[in-house]
Coordinates of N, CA and C in Angstrom, one line a residue:
M174 N -41.1 76.8 10.2 CA -41.5 76.3 11.4 C -42.9 75.5 11.3
V175 N -42.9 74.3 11.7 CA -44.1 73.5 11.7 C -44.8 73.5 13.0
D176 N -46.1 73.8 13.1 CA -46.8 73.8 14.4 C -47.3 72.4 14.7
A177 N -47.6 71.6 13.7 CA -48.2 70.3 13.9 C -48.0 69.4 12.6
T178 N -48.0 68.1 12.8 CA -47.9 67.2 11.7 C -49.0 66.1 12.0
L179 N -49.7 65.8 10.9 CA -50.8 64.8 11.0 C -50.4 63.7 10.0
V180 N -50.2 62.5 10.5 CA -49.9 61.3 9.7 C -51.0 60.3 9.8
T181 N -51.6 60.0 8.7 CA -52.7 59.0 8.6 C -52.9 58.5 7.2
D182 N -53.8 57.6 7.1 CA -54.1 57.1 5.7 C -55.3 57.8 5.2
A183 N -55.6 57.7 3.9 CA -56.7 58.4 3.3 C -58.1 58.2 3.9
G184 N -58.3 56.9 4.3 CA -59.6 56.6 4.9 C -59.8 57.2 6.2
T185 N -58.8 57.2 7.1 CA -58.9 57.9 8.4 C -59.0 59.4 8.2
L186 N -58.2 59.9 7.3 CA -58.3 61.4 7.1 C -59.8 61.8 6.7
R187 N -60.4 61.0 5.8 CA -61.8 61.2 5.4 C -62.7 61.1 6.6
S188 N -62.5 60.1 7.5 CA -63.3 60.0 8.7 C -63.1 61.2 9.6
L189 N -61.9 61.7 9.7 CA -61.6 62.8 10.6 C -62.3 64.1 10.1
V190 N -62.2 64.3 8.7 CA -62.7 65.5 8.1 C -64.3 65.5 8.1
F191 N -64.8 64.4 7.6 CA -66.2 64.4 7.2 C -67.1 63.7 8.2
L192 N -66.6 62.8 9.0 CA -67.4 62.0 10.0 C -67.1 62.4 11.4
G193 N -66.2 63.3 11.7 CA -65.9 63.7 13.0 C -65.2 62.6 13.9
A194 N -64.4 61.7 13.2 CA -63.7 60.7 14.0 C -62.8 61.3 15.0
R195 N -62.4 60.6 16.0 CA -61.5 61.0 17.0 C -60.1 61.2 16.5
L196 N -59.4 62.2 16.9 CA -58.1 62.5 16.5 C -57.1 61.4 17.0
D197 N -57.5 60.7 18.0 CA -56.7 59.6 18.5 C -56.4 58.5 17.4
D198 N -57.2 58.5 16.4 CA -57.1 57.5 15.3 C -55.9 57.8 14.3
A199 N -55.3 59.0 14.5 CA -54.2 59.4 13.7 C -53.0 59.8 14.5
A200 N -51.8 59.8 13.9 CA -50.6 60.2 14.6 C -50.4 61.7 14.5
V201 N -50.4 62.4 15.6 CA -50.3 63.8 15.6 C -49.1 64.2 16.4
T202 N -48.2 65.0 15.9 CA -47.1 65.6 16.7 C -47.3 67.1 16.7
G203 N -46.9 67.7 17.8 CA -47.1 69.2 17.9 C -48.4 69.6 18.4
D204 N -48.9 70.7 18.0 CA -50.1 71.3 18.6 C -51.3 70.7 18.0
R205 N -52.0 69.9 18.8 CA -53.3 69.2 18.4 C -54.4 70.3 18.0
G206 N -54.3 71.4 18.6 CA -55.3 72.5 18.3 C -55.2 72.9 16.9
V207 N -54.0 73.0 16.4 CA -53.7 73.4 15.0 C -54.4 72.3 14.1
V208 N -54.2 71.1 14.4 CA -54.8 70.0 13.5 C -56.3 70.1 13.6
K209 N -56.8 70.3 14.7 CA -58.3 70.4 14.9 C -58.8 71.6 14.0
R210 N -58.1 72.7 14.0 CA -58.5 73.9 13.2 C -58.4 73.5 11.7
F211 N -57.4 72.8 11.3 CA -57.2 72.4 10.0 C -58.4 71.5 9.5
L212 N -58.7 70.5 10.3 CA -59.8 69.6 10.0 C -61.1 70.4 9.9
G213 N -61.3 71.5 10.6 CA -62.5 72.3 10.6 C -62.6 73.1 9.3
C214 N -61.6 73.2 8.5 CA -61.6 74.0 7.3 C -62.4 73.4 6.2
F215 N -62.7 72.1 6.3 CA -63.4 71.4 5.3 C -64.9 71.3 5.6
P216 N -65.8 71.8 4.8 CA -67.2 71.7 5.1 C -67.7 70.2 5.0
R217 N -68.5 69.8 6.0 CA -69.1 68.5 6.0 C -70.3 68.5 5.1
P218 N -70.4 67.3 4.4 CA -71.6 67.2 3.5 C -72.9 67.3 4.2
S219 N -73.9 67.9 3.6 CA -75.2 68.0 4.3 C -75.9 66.6 4.2
A220 N -76.7 66.3 5.1 CA -77.4 65.0 5.2 C -78.5 64.9 4.2

């Protein structure tokens, strides 16, 4: 069972993970909360 699917290109994925871009920039089906938790699994680089 799949709770969510995230479809995007590498640049947008990088922006979502490390720059906090809006999830509206990618195609998400299913539970958006699951995708947000997934994106939060990656530590952002320190400034």
